[in-house]
Coordinates of C-alpha atoms in Angstrom, one line a residue:
Chain A
M1 CA 23.5 -102.1 123.4
I2 CA 20.7 -99.0 122.5
K3 CA 21.6 -97.1 119.9
S4 CA 21.1 -92.7 120.9
K5 CA 19.4 -91.1 117.5
S6 CA 22.3 -89.7 116.3
Q7 CA 23.9 -93.5 116.0
R8 CA 21.2 -94.2 114.1
A9 CA 21.1 -90.8 111.7
G10 CA 24.6 -92.5 111.1
D11 CA 23.3 -95.8 110.5
W12 CA 21.2 -95.1 107.8
V13 CA 23.3 -92.4 106.2
V14 CA 25.8 -95.4 106.0
A15 CA 23.3 -97.5 104.3
F16 CA 22.7 -94.9 101.8
L17 CA 26.5 -94.9 101.2
C18 CA 27.1 -98.4 100.6
S19 CA 23.4 -97.9 98.6
L20 CA 24.7 -95.0 96.5
L21 CA 27.8 -97.4 95.7
I22 CA 25.5 -100.4 94.3
L23 CA 24.3 -98.7 92.1
V24 CA 28.0 -96.7 90.8
C25 CA 28.8 -99.9 90.4
L26 CA 25.2 -102.0 88.7
L27 CA 24.5 -98.7 86.1
P28 CA 27.2 -99.2 83.7
L29 CA 25.7 -103.7 83.5
V30 CA 22.0 -102.4 83.3
N31 CA 22.8 -99.7 80.5
I32 CA 24.4 -102.0 79.1
L33 CA 21.2 -104.8 78.7
V34 CA 18.7 -102.5 78.5
R35 CA 20.4 -101.1 75.0
S36 CA 20.8 -105.0 74.7
L37 CA 17.3 -105.0 74.1
S38 CA 15.9 -102.0 72.5
S39 CA 15.3 -100.9 68.8
P40 CA 18.0 -99.2 67.2
E41 CA 15.9 -96.8 66.6
A42 CA 14.9 -96.5 69.4
L43 CA 18.9 -96.3 70.7
I44 CA 19.7 -93.1 67.8
R45 CA 16.6 -91.5 68.9
N46 CA 18.1 -91.6 72.2
R47 CA 15.2 -92.7 73.8
V48 CA 16.9 -95.8 75.8
W49 CA 17.3 -94.9 79.3
L50 CA 16.9 -97.1 82.3
W51 CA 14.3 -99.6 80.4
P52 CA 13.8 -101.0 77.6
V53 CA 12.1 -99.2 74.2
G54 CA 10.8 -101.3 71.5
L55 CA 11.6 -104.8 74.0
N56 CA 13.2 -107.3 71.5
F57 CA 15.3 -110.1 71.3
N58 CA 16.7 -109.6 67.7
A59 CA 20.9 -109.0 68.8
Y60 CA 20.9 -111.7 70.6
T61 CA 19.4 -113.6 67.7
A62 CA 22.2 -112.1 65.7
V63 CA 24.8 -112.7 68.1
L64 CA 23.5 -116.5 67.8
S65 CA 23.4 -116.8 63.9
D66 CA 27.1 -114.9 63.6
S67 CA 29.7 -118.2 64.0
R68 CA 31.8 -116.1 64.3
Y69 CA 30.7 -115.1 67.7
T70 CA 29.5 -118.3 68.6
W71 CA 32.7 -120.3 67.4
S72 CA 34.3 -118.0 70.1
L73 CA 32.8 -118.1 73.4
V74 CA 32.4 -122.0 72.5
W75 CA 36.4 -121.6 71.3
T76 CA 37.1 -119.4 74.6
A77 CA 34.9 -121.4 77.0
M78 CA 36.8 -124.5 75.8
M79 CA 40.6 -123.0 77.1
T80 CA 39.2 -121.1 80.1
G81 CA 38.2 -124.9 80.9
L82 CA 41.9 -126.7 79.7
G83 CA 43.9 -123.8 81.1
T84 CA 41.8 -123.8 84.5
V85 CA 42.1 -127.4 84.6
I86 CA 46.1 -127.6 83.4
S87 CA 47.1 -124.6 86.3
L88 CA 45.2 -126.2 89.0
I89 CA 47.5 -129.6 88.1
M90 CA 50.4 -127.3 87.8
T91 CA 49.7 -125.4 90.6
S92 CA 49.3 -128.2 93.6
L93 CA 53.0 -130.2 91.7
C94 CA 54.5 -127.1 92.7
A95 CA 52.9 -126.2 96.1
Y96 CA 52.5 -129.5 97.4
P97 CA 56.5 -131.0 97.5
L98 CA 56.7 -127.5 99.0
I99 CA 55.3 -128.2 102.5
Y100 CA 57.6 -131.0 103.9
P101 CA 59.9 -129.7 106.0
N102 CA 63.2 -132.4 105.0
L103 CA 62.6 -131.7 101.4
K104 CA 66.5 -131.5 100.7
G105 CA 66.9 -128.4 97.9
K106 CA 63.8 -126.4 99.0
K107 CA 65.2 -123.2 99.7
I108 CA 67.3 -123.3 95.8
I109 CA 63.3 -124.4 95.3
N110 CA 61.8 -121.8 96.9
A111 CA 64.2 -119.0 95.7
F112 CA 63.8 -120.3 91.7
I113 CA 60.2 -119.7 92.1
I114 CA 59.5 -116.8 94.6
L115 CA 62.4 -114.9 92.3
T116 CA 60.5 -115.1 89.7
M117 CA 57.7 -112.6 91.4
Y118 CA 60.1 -109.7 90.9
F119 CA 61.6 -110.0 88.4
S120 CA 59.7 -110.3 84.4
A121 CA 62.4 -110.8 81.2
G122 CA 59.9 -108.3 79.2
T123 CA 57.2 -108.7 76.9
I124 CA 59.3 -108.4 73.8
P125 CA 62.9 -111.1 75.3
T126 CA 58.9 -113.9 76.0
Y127 CA 57.7 -113.5 73.0
L128 CA 60.5 -114.2 71.0
L129 CA 61.4 -117.3 73.0
I130 CA 57.0 -117.6 71.6
K131 CA 58.5 -117.4 68.6
D132 CA 61.1 -119.7 68.9
L133 CA 59.0 -122.3 70.6
G134 CA 56.9 -122.4 67.7
L135 CA 53.8 -121.7 69.5
L136 CA 53.4 -118.9 67.9
N137 CA 49.8 -118.4 66.2
N138 CA 49.2 -121.7 67.6
P139 CA 46.4 -122.7 69.9
L140 CA 48.2 -124.2 72.4
V141 CA 50.0 -120.1 73.3
L142 CA 46.4 -119.1 75.1
V143 CA 47.1 -122.1 77.8
L144 CA 51.1 -122.6 78.5
P145 CA 52.8 -119.0 79.3
Y146 CA 51.5 -117.9 81.9
C147 CA 49.5 -121.7 83.2
L148 CA 51.4 -121.7 86.8
S149 CA 51.2 -118.3 89.2
V150 CA 53.3 -118.4 91.5
F151 CA 51.1 -115.8 94.2
N152 CA 48.0 -119.2 93.9
M153 CA 50.6 -121.4 94.6
I154 CA 51.4 -119.9 97.1
I155 CA 47.8 -119.5 98.1
M156 CA 47.5 -123.4 98.1
R157 CA 50.9 -123.9 100.0
S158 CA 49.4 -121.9 102.7
F159 CA 46.3 -123.5 102.5
F160 CA 48.0 -126.9 102.1
Y161 CA 50.3 -125.8 105.7
G162 CA 47.0 -125.5 107.3
I163 CA 46.4 -129.6 107.1
P164 CA 48.0 -131.0 110.1
E165 CA 51.1 -132.7 109.2
S166 CA 49.4 -135.7 111.9
L167 CA 47.4 -136.8 108.8
R168 CA 50.0 -137.4 106.3
E169 CA 52.4 -138.8 109.0
S170 CA 50.3 -141.6 109.6
A171 CA 49.5 -142.4 106.0
E172 CA 52.7 -142.3 105.4
I173 CA 53.6 -144.9 108.1
D174 CA 51.3 -146.5 106.4
G175 CA 53.0 -147.1 103.6
A176 CA 51.7 -144.6 101.6
G177 CA 54.0 -142.5 98.6
P178 CA 54.0 -138.5 98.4
I179 CA 51.5 -138.8 95.0
R180 CA 49.1 -141.1 97.3
V181 CA 48.8 -139.0 100.2
L182 CA 48.4 -135.9 98.1
A183 CA 45.4 -137.4 96.1
S184 CA 43.4 -139.3 98.5
I185 CA 44.6 -137.0 101.1
Y186 CA 45.4 -133.1 100.5
L187 CA 43.0 -132.6 97.4
P188 CA 40.1 -133.4 99.0
L189 CA 40.3 -131.8 101.6
S190 CA 41.5 -128.1 100.1
T191 CA 37.9 -128.1 97.8
P192 CA 37.3 -124.1 99.3
V193 CA 41.2 -123.4 97.2
I194 CA 40.6 -125.5 94.4
A195 CA 37.4 -123.7 93.7
T196 CA 38.6 -120.4 95.0
L197 CA 42.2 -120.9 92.7
A198 CA 39.7 -122.5 89.3
L199 CA 37.6 -119.0 90.0
F200 CA 41.2 -117.3 89.3
Y201 CA 42.3 -119.2 86.5
A202 CA 39.2 -119.5 84.5
V203 CA 38.3 -115.9 85.0
G204 CA 42.0 -114.9 84.4
R205 CA 41.5 -117.3 81.1
W206 CA 38.1 -115.9 80.0
N207 CA 39.2 -111.8 80.4
G208 CA 42.5 -112.7 78.8
Y209 CA 42.9 -110.8 75.9
S210 CA 46.3 -109.3 75.8
D211 CA 48.7 -112.3 75.1
A212 CA 46.2 -113.6 72.2
L213 CA 47.1 -109.9 70.8
M214 CA 50.0 -110.3 70.0
F215 CA 50.8 -114.3 70.4
I216 CA 48.0 -114.9 67.7
S217 CA 48.3 -113.3 64.3
S218 CA 44.7 -112.3 62.7
K219 CA 45.0 -114.4 60.2
F220 CA 44.3 -117.1 62.5
R221 CA 41.4 -115.4 64.4
Q222 CA 39.6 -118.8 65.0
Y223 CA 41.6 -119.2 68.1
W224 CA 41.1 -115.9 69.4
P225 CA 39.7 -115.7 71.9
I226 CA 36.2 -113.8 72.6
Q227 CA 37.2 -110.5 74.2
L228 CA 39.7 -109.9 71.3
L229 CA 37.9 -110.2 69.0
L230 CA 35.1 -108.2 70.6
Y231 CA 37.4 -105.8 71.1
Q232 CA 38.4 -105.6 67.2
I233 CA 35.2 -105.8 66.0
I234 CA 34.3 -102.5 68.2
N235 CA 37.4 -100.8 66.4
S236 CA 37.9 -102.1 63.7
A237 CA 36.5 -99.7 60.8
Q238 CA 33.7 -101.6 59.3
G239 CA 32.6 -102.5 63.1
I240 CA 29.4 -105.6 61.8
D241 CA 29.3 -107.4 58.4
A242 CA 27.9 -105.4 55.8
T243 CA 24.6 -107.1 55.4
Q244 CA 23.8 -106.8 59.0
M245 CA 24.8 -102.6 59.4
D246 CA 22.8 -102.0 56.6
S247 CA 19.5 -102.7 58.8
A248 CA 19.8 -99.3 60.8
P249 CA 22.8 -98.7 61.9
G250 CA 22.1 -98.9 66.0
L251 CA 22.4 -102.6 65.0
A252 CA 26.4 -102.4 65.7
D253 CA 25.8 -100.8 68.8
T254 CA 22.8 -103.6 70.4
I255 CA 24.5 -106.3 68.9
K256 CA 28.1 -105.1 70.8
A257 CA 25.7 -104.8 74.0
A258 CA 24.6 -108.8 73.3
T259 CA 28.0 -110.2 72.8
V260 CA 29.3 -108.1 75.8
M261 CA 26.5 -109.8 77.9
F262 CA 27.8 -113.2 76.2
A263 CA 30.9 -112.6 77.8
T264 CA 30.0 -111.6 81.1
I265 CA 27.0 -113.8 82.2
P266 CA 29.0 -116.8 82.3
I267 CA 31.7 -115.3 85.5
L268 CA 28.6 -113.3 86.8
C269 CA 26.7 -116.3 87.8
V270 CA 29.5 -118.4 89.0
Y271 CA 31.6 -116.1 90.9
P272 CA 29.2 -114.9 93.9
W273 CA 28.8 -118.5 95.4
L274 CA 32.4 -118.1 95.6
Q275 CA 32.5 -115.6 97.6
K276 CA 33.6 -116.9 101.1
Y277 CA 36.4 -119.4 99.3
F278 CA 38.3 -116.2 97.3
I279 CA 37.8 -113.7 100.3
A280 CA 39.6 -116.2 102.4
G281 CA 42.5 -116.5 99.7
V282 CA 43.0 -112.7 99.2
T283 CA 43.6 -112.5 102.7
L284 CA 45.6 -115.7 102.9
G285 CA 47.8 -114.1 99.9
A286 CA 47.7 -111.3 101.2
E287 CA 49.8 -112.4 104.8
K288 CA 52.0 -114.7 103.4
G289 CA 52.7 -113.3 100.0
Chain B
M1 CA 60.3 -147.1 104.6
N2 CA 60.1 -149.9 106.6
T3 CA 61.8 -148.9 109.8
T4 CA 60.8 -146.5 110.1
A5 CA 57.8 -148.2 110.7
R6 CA 59.2 -151.0 112.7
A7 CA 61.6 -148.3 115.4
P8 CA 59.5 -148.5 118.5
A9 CA 57.3 -145.6 118.9
V10 CA 60.1 -143.3 121.7
Q11 CA 63.2 -143.7 119.3
V12 CA 62.9 -140.3 117.8
R13 CA 63.1 -140.9 113.8
P14 CA 66.8 -141.2 112.6
K15 CA 67.7 -137.7 110.9
S16 CA 68.5 -138.2 108.2
S17 CA 69.5 -141.6 107.4
G18 CA 72.4 -141.4 104.5
G19 CA 71.3 -140.4 101.1
M20 CA 69.6 -143.4 99.1
T21 CA 67.4 -143.9 102.3
Y22 CA 66.0 -141.0 101.8
M23 CA 65.5 -140.1 97.8
R24 CA 63.8 -144.2 98.1
R25 CA 61.4 -142.5 100.4
Y26 CA 61.0 -139.0 98.8
W27 CA 62.0 -139.6 94.8
T28 CA 59.0 -138.4 94.0
L29 CA 58.8 -135.2 95.6
Y30 CA 60.7 -134.3 92.8
L31 CA 59.0 -135.8 90.7
L32 CA 56.0 -133.5 91.1
L33 CA 58.3 -130.3 90.9
A34 CA 60.0 -131.2 87.6
L35 CA 56.5 -129.6 85.5
P36 CA 56.6 -126.7 87.6
L37 CA 60.4 -126.1 87.7
A38 CA 60.4 -126.9 84.0
Y39 CA 57.5 -124.4 83.1
F40 CA 59.6 -121.7 85.1
F41 CA 62.7 -122.8 83.3
I42 CA 61.6 -122.9 80.5
F43 CA 58.7 -119.4 80.7
K44 CA 61.0 -117.1 83.4
Y45 CA 64.1 -117.8 82.9
L46 CA 65.5 -118.5 79.5
P47 CA 63.9 -115.5 78.4
I48 CA 66.3 -113.7 80.6
A49 CA 69.4 -113.8 77.2
N50 CA 66.7 -112.6 75.2
I51 CA 67.3 -109.3 77.0
L52 CA 70.3 -108.8 75.6
V53 CA 68.5 -107.9 72.4
A54 CA 69.1 -104.9 73.3
F55 CA 72.3 -104.0 73.1
K56 CA 72.1 -106.0 69.8
Q57 CA 71.6 -105.7 66.1
Y58 CA 68.1 -107.6 65.9
N59 CA 68.5 -110.5 63.0
I60 CA 65.6 -112.9 62.7
T61 CA 68.7 -115.8 61.1
K62 CA 70.2 -115.5 64.0
T63 CA 70.4 -116.3 67.6
V64 CA 71.3 -113.7 70.1
W65 CA 74.5 -115.2 71.1
Q66 CA 75.2 -114.6 66.7
M67 CA 73.8 -111.2 66.7
Q68 CA 76.1 -108.2 66.2
W69 CA 76.3 -105.6 69.2
A70 CA 74.8 -102.2 69.1
K71 CA 76.5 -99.2 67.9
N72 CA 77.9 -97.4 70.7
N73 CA 78.8 -100.1 73.1
G74 CA 75.4 -101.1 72.9
W75 CA 73.8 -98.1 73.7
E76 CA 72.4 -97.6 70.1
F77 CA 68.5 -98.3 71.1
F78 CA 68.8 -97.2 74.8
I79 CA 69.2 -93.0 72.9
K80 CA 67.3 -94.0 69.6
A81 CA 64.8 -95.0 73.4
F82 CA 65.3 -90.9 74.8
S83 CA 65.4 -89.4 71.8
N84 CA 62.2 -90.6 70.4
R85 CA 59.0 -88.4 71.2
D86 CA 56.3 -91.1 70.9
F87 CA 59.2 -93.0 74.5
R88 CA 59.6 -89.5 76.6
Y89 CA 55.8 -89.2 76.3
A90 CA 55.5 -92.8 77.3
V91 CA 57.6 -92.6 80.1
R92 CA 55.2 -89.7 81.2
N93 CA 51.5 -91.2 80.6
T94 CA 52.5 -93.7 83.2
I95 CA 53.9 -91.9 85.1
M96 CA 51.6 -89.3 85.8
L97 CA 48.4 -92.0 85.6
N98 CA 50.2 -93.7 88.0
M99 CA 50.1 -91.3 90.2
L100 CA 46.8 -90.8 89.9
D101 CA 45.7 -93.9 90.5
L102 CA 48.3 -94.0 93.4
V103 CA 46.0 -90.1 94.5
A104 CA 42.7 -90.8 94.4
G105 CA 42.4 -94.5 94.0
F106 CA 44.9 -95.4 96.4
P107 CA 42.5 -94.5 99.5
A108 CA 39.5 -94.8 98.1
P109 CA 38.9 -98.8 99.2
I110 CA 40.3 -97.7 102.7
L111 CA 37.4 -95.3 102.7
L112 CA 35.4 -98.2 101.3
A113 CA 36.2 -100.3 104.0
L114 CA 35.7 -97.9 107.1
L115 CA 32.6 -97.6 105.2
L116 CA 30.9 -101.1 105.1
N117 CA 33.1 -101.4 108.6
E118 CA 30.3 -99.3 110.0
L119 CA 26.9 -100.4 108.7
P120 CA 25.3 -102.5 111.2
Y121 CA 22.7 -104.0 108.8
R122 CA 24.0 -108.1 107.7
K123 CA 22.9 -108.9 104.8
F124 CA 23.0 -105.1 103.6
K125 CA 26.6 -106.0 104.1
R126 CA 26.7 -109.1 102.9
V127 CA 24.9 -107.9 99.2
T128 CA 26.9 -104.2 98.6
Q129 CA 30.1 -106.7 99.3
T130 CA 29.0 -108.8 96.2
V131 CA 27.9 -105.9 93.9
A132 CA 31.6 -104.7 94.8
Y133 CA 34.0 -107.2 93.9
M134 CA 31.6 -107.8 90.4
P135 CA 33.8 -105.2 88.3
H136 CA 37.3 -106.8 89.7
F137 CA 35.3 -110.2 87.2
L138 CA 35.4 -107.7 84.4
S139 CA 37.4 -107.8 81.5
W140 CA 39.3 -104.1 80.3
I141 CA 37.6 -105.1 76.8
I142 CA 33.8 -104.9 78.9
I143 CA 34.8 -102.3 80.3
S144 CA 36.1 -99.8 78.0
Q145 CA 33.0 -101.4 76.1
L146 CA 30.7 -100.5 78.8
A147 CA 32.4 -97.2 79.1
L148 CA 31.4 -96.2 75.8
Q149 CA 27.9 -96.7 75.6
L150 CA 27.4 -95.3 78.8
F151 CA 29.6 -92.0 77.8
A152 CA 28.5 -92.2 74.6
P153 CA 28.6 -87.9 73.2
T154 CA 24.5 -88.3 71.4
N155 CA 22.6 -91.0 73.0
G156 CA 25.2 -92.2 76.4
L157 CA 22.7 -92.5 79.5
V158 CA 25.4 -89.9 81.1
N159 CA 25.3 -87.2 78.7
M160 CA 21.2 -88.3 77.5
A161 CA 20.8 -87.3 81.7
L162 CA 23.2 -84.3 81.7
R163 CA 21.8 -82.9 78.1
G164 CA 18.6 -83.0 80.6
A165 CA 19.2 -80.9 83.8
G166 CA 21.4 -78.5 81.2
F167 CA 24.4 -79.2 81.8
N168 CA 26.5 -79.7 78.5
T169 CA 27.8 -82.7 76.9
I170 CA 31.1 -84.2 78.2
P171 CA 33.7 -85.9 75.8
F172 CA 34.0 -88.6 78.2
L173 CA 36.5 -90.9 76.4
N174 CA 37.1 -87.8 73.2
E175 CA 39.0 -85.6 75.0
S176 CA 42.6 -85.6 76.3
W177 CA 42.1 -84.7 79.5
H178 CA 37.9 -85.6 80.0
W179 CA 39.7 -89.4 79.5
V180 CA 42.7 -89.4 81.8
A181 CA 39.8 -88.3 84.3
T182 CA 37.7 -91.5 83.1
Y183 CA 40.2 -93.3 83.0
V184 CA 41.5 -93.3 86.7
F185 CA 37.5 -93.6 87.4
L186 CA 37.4 -96.6 85.8
G187 CA 40.1 -97.2 88.0
I188 CA 38.8 -96.4 91.1
W189 CA 34.8 -98.3 89.8
Q190 CA 37.3 -101.6 88.0
S191 CA 39.2 -102.1 92.3
V192 CA 37.5 -100.1 94.9
G193 CA 35.7 -103.3 96.4
W194 CA 38.3 -106.3 95.4
N195 CA 40.4 -104.4 97.1
T196 CA 38.9 -103.6 100.6
I197 CA 39.1 -107.6 101.0
I198 CA 42.1 -107.0 102.8
Y199 CA 41.6 -104.2 104.6
L200 CA 38.3 -105.2 105.2
A201 CA 39.9 -108.7 107.4
A202 CA 42.5 -105.9 109.1
I203 CA 39.6 -104.9 110.8
T204 CA 38.0 -108.5 111.8
G205 CA 42.1 -109.1 113.2
I206 CA 42.4 -105.2 115.2
N207 CA 41.3 -106.1 119.5
P208 CA 37.4 -105.6 119.3
E209 CA 38.1 -104.8 123.3
L210 CA 40.1 -101.6 122.3
Y211 CA 36.6 -100.6 120.5
E212 CA 34.4 -101.4 123.9
A213 CA 37.4 -99.0 126.3
A214 CA 36.8 -96.4 123.3
S215 CA 32.9 -96.2 124.0
V216 CA 33.7 -96.3 127.8
D217 CA 35.3 -93.1 127.4
G218 CA 32.7 -91.7 125.1
A219 CA 34.6 -91.9 121.8
G220 CA 32.0 -91.5 119.2
R221 CA 31.6 -93.3 115.4
F222 CA 34.5 -91.1 114.2
R223 CA 36.0 -90.9 116.6
K224 CA 36.3 -94.9 116.8
I225 CA 38.0 -94.7 113.4
F226 CA 41.0 -91.9 113.4
H227 CA 41.7 -93.5 117.0
V228 CA 41.2 -97.4 116.5
T229 CA 40.5 -98.7 113.1
L230 CA 43.2 -96.2 111.0
P231 CA 45.4 -96.9 113.7
G232 CA 45.1 -100.6 113.5
L233 CA 45.5 -100.8 109.9
K234 CA 48.2 -98.7 109.3
P235 CA 50.5 -101.9 108.8
T236 CA 48.6 -102.9 105.5
I237 CA 48.8 -99.1 104.6
V238 CA 52.1 -99.4 104.5
V239 CA 52.6 -102.1 103.0
L240 CA 50.5 -101.5 100.5
L241 CA 51.7 -98.4 99.2
I242 CA 54.8 -99.6 99.0
L243 CA 53.6 -101.5 96.5
S244 CA 51.6 -99.0 94.6
L245 CA 55.0 -96.6 94.9
G246 CA 56.6 -99.7 93.3
R247 CA 54.4 -99.3 90.4
I248 CA 55.0 -96.6 90.2
L249 CA 56.9 -96.1 86.5
G250 CA 55.0 -100.1 86.1
S251 CA 52.6 -100.7 83.8
D252 CA 49.6 -101.7 82.9
F253 CA 49.3 -103.3 79.3
D254 CA 45.0 -104.5 79.3
R255 CA 43.6 -101.1 80.8
P256 CA 45.1 -98.6 78.4
Y257 CA 45.2 -100.4 75.3
A258 CA 41.6 -101.8 75.9
L259 CA 40.7 -97.6 77.1
T260 CA 43.0 -95.6 74.6
N261 CA 41.4 -94.4 71.1
K262 CA 43.6 -92.6 68.5
I263 CA 42.2 -89.4 69.8
V264 CA 43.6 -89.3 72.4
N265 CA 46.8 -91.1 72.0
D266 CA 49.3 -88.4 73.0
V267 CA 47.9 -89.2 76.6
S268 CA 46.7 -92.9 76.8
N269 CA 49.7 -94.3 75.8
V270 CA 51.8 -95.6 78.0
I271 CA 55.4 -98.1 78.3
A272 CA 54.2 -101.0 78.0
T273 CA 51.9 -100.0 74.7
F274 CA 54.5 -98.5 73.3
V275 CA 56.5 -101.4 73.9
Y276 CA 54.5 -103.0 71.9
T277 CA 53.2 -101.1 69.3
S278 CA 57.4 -100.6 68.1
G279 CA 57.9 -104.1 68.6
I280 CA 55.2 -106.8 68.4
K281 CA 53.3 -104.4 66.0
S282 CA 56.7 -102.4 64.2
M283 CA 59.6 -105.4 65.1
Q284 CA 61.5 -102.9 65.6
F285 CA 62.8 -106.2 68.1
S286 CA 65.6 -103.9 70.1
L287 CA 64.4 -100.8 70.6
A288 CA 60.9 -102.3 72.2
T289 CA 63.9 -104.9 74.5
A290 CA 65.6 -101.8 75.7
V291 CA 62.6 -100.5 76.5
G292 CA 61.2 -102.9 78.1
L293 CA 65.3 -103.5 80.4
F294 CA 65.4 -100.1 81.3
Q295 CA 61.1 -100.1 83.1
S296 CA 61.7 -102.9 85.0
V297 CA 65.9 -101.8 85.7
V298 CA 63.6 -98.4 87.2
C299 CA 60.8 -100.4 88.7
V300 CA 63.9 -102.5 90.4
I301 CA 65.1 -99.4 92.0
F302 CA 62.0 -98.0 93.1
L303 CA 60.6 -101.0 95.3
V304 CA 63.9 -101.7 96.5
A305 CA 63.7 -98.1 97.5
A306 CA 60.1 -97.8 98.6
N307 CA 61.0 -101.2 101.4
T308 CA 64.1 -99.3 103.0
I309 CA 61.9 -96.5 103.5
A310 CA 59.9 -98.0 104.7
E311 CA 61.7 -100.1 107.5
R312 CA 63.4 -96.9 108.1
M313 CA 59.6 -96.3 110.0
G314 CA 59.6 -98.5 111.9
E315 CA 57.5 -100.4 109.7
R316 CA 57.6 -104.6 108.5
G317 CA 59.1 -104.5 105.4
L318 CA 58.0 -107.3 102.1
M319 CA 61.2 -108.4 101.6

């Protein structure tokens, strides 16, 4: 189709607005990257704009030599991995039986699950339960209480519905039980939705801090995920260790910036590759949810 | 199992050949469901009993059932909550911040989806989308740190630029009403790209013949947006609007808690943060439970009401 001049001008306006959007989205991250690479003195003298001034990697080496940060990064990665695996197992265990059309009691089971989307007992009742279960200050509290999301279960179930029933039926005629069918037919065919949900769960765990804030006291700070550690360091009066403070006041800012980069980069490296899948996942969830 | 396998192909499978065969065949399904159902029971249903704490004198040594009822027929802590200045502020702030989020944040993804839909360059569109989804993957702690450094009064990039252009320094995060504006802006920044996904999917569902017909009739870009795209988006918009209205008294914890600071507490304290500080930090469990219960009851009422209105308007509801 041939476009008129005004149409083409319109296209350019649209492209310009989109570029502006990209700029606004990236600016805060570019800013923090530049600050993490600049020298503390330049930062204090207001000389850092969009390019590192006094380029150095001291902030990064400082973070990597501070055992609190490195441990917290390792710990958060471990909890994220463990939590994601448990969540994926729970989600498939929950979604798969519900696609059987003749599962007895399906209506009641469904209602039992879906109802939890509409109400929640609340923060304090949940806190008191966690306390009674003895999970306070227990690392498992970062994994168990939110390990299964109904919304994600619905996404997975919708995907399972899309797998032809005849595949299941012929496998059953060959004598395969439901568990075999799940393991050897459904899960291998579901890599797109598994990847999407793995991303959702992993991002949720990597970024989460409120559960750790509520359920793990500062005495057990070795169990704190990186986000909570970062929050406490930003908001505590003394901030960075005195040993690091005395070298230069601006160093605190560059170290915070470097920590932000460490806590952000893993996710930024992963999500673009899964774009196709999570778009499909969100759309599926919105239609069925 | 064997009966089905041996049956001739024409014969319809026996509908229900008694409970025994059914259980023999499908008991594993219940086995699979056992863990998830146990999860929902323990973490979602068991705590419901603890709601009673709102009507009782919390006592750490007793179970919920043994605790003494609160005064005023059990309503003591609700009365206390409403006579608490911090709580009234928290209710006001929750409604205010949610309203602002709704007014400013709700149309934003619709506009962006329309904009992206008009972008003719495919690769550029994909890149824009990828970048626009990025903030959704950042935690509020990270965003709060990004904002603190970007908007810092002396050496933050934005204020350096403002001063360079001859303006005054703006206290983006250090003055109540500026903080509110920054809060709303950061909310849009974080979610606008992600929220376009649903709208973009809805746009692809619009019949392309409608656009062709509009072109034949001589409709330009804006006419097509107003007469084809927006009407096509209407059901999605209504459903999402209902959901947002239902959440008008709901409150997020991560976002206000991560962004707040001591100076702006009187506009940043919302119900969720109030529950945390009064309940978990100061151990006033009864009061905090009462507040939480009040919030969830109001939320359900709002959701049901918004849903009913939408159904009256002739749109597909949610429930």
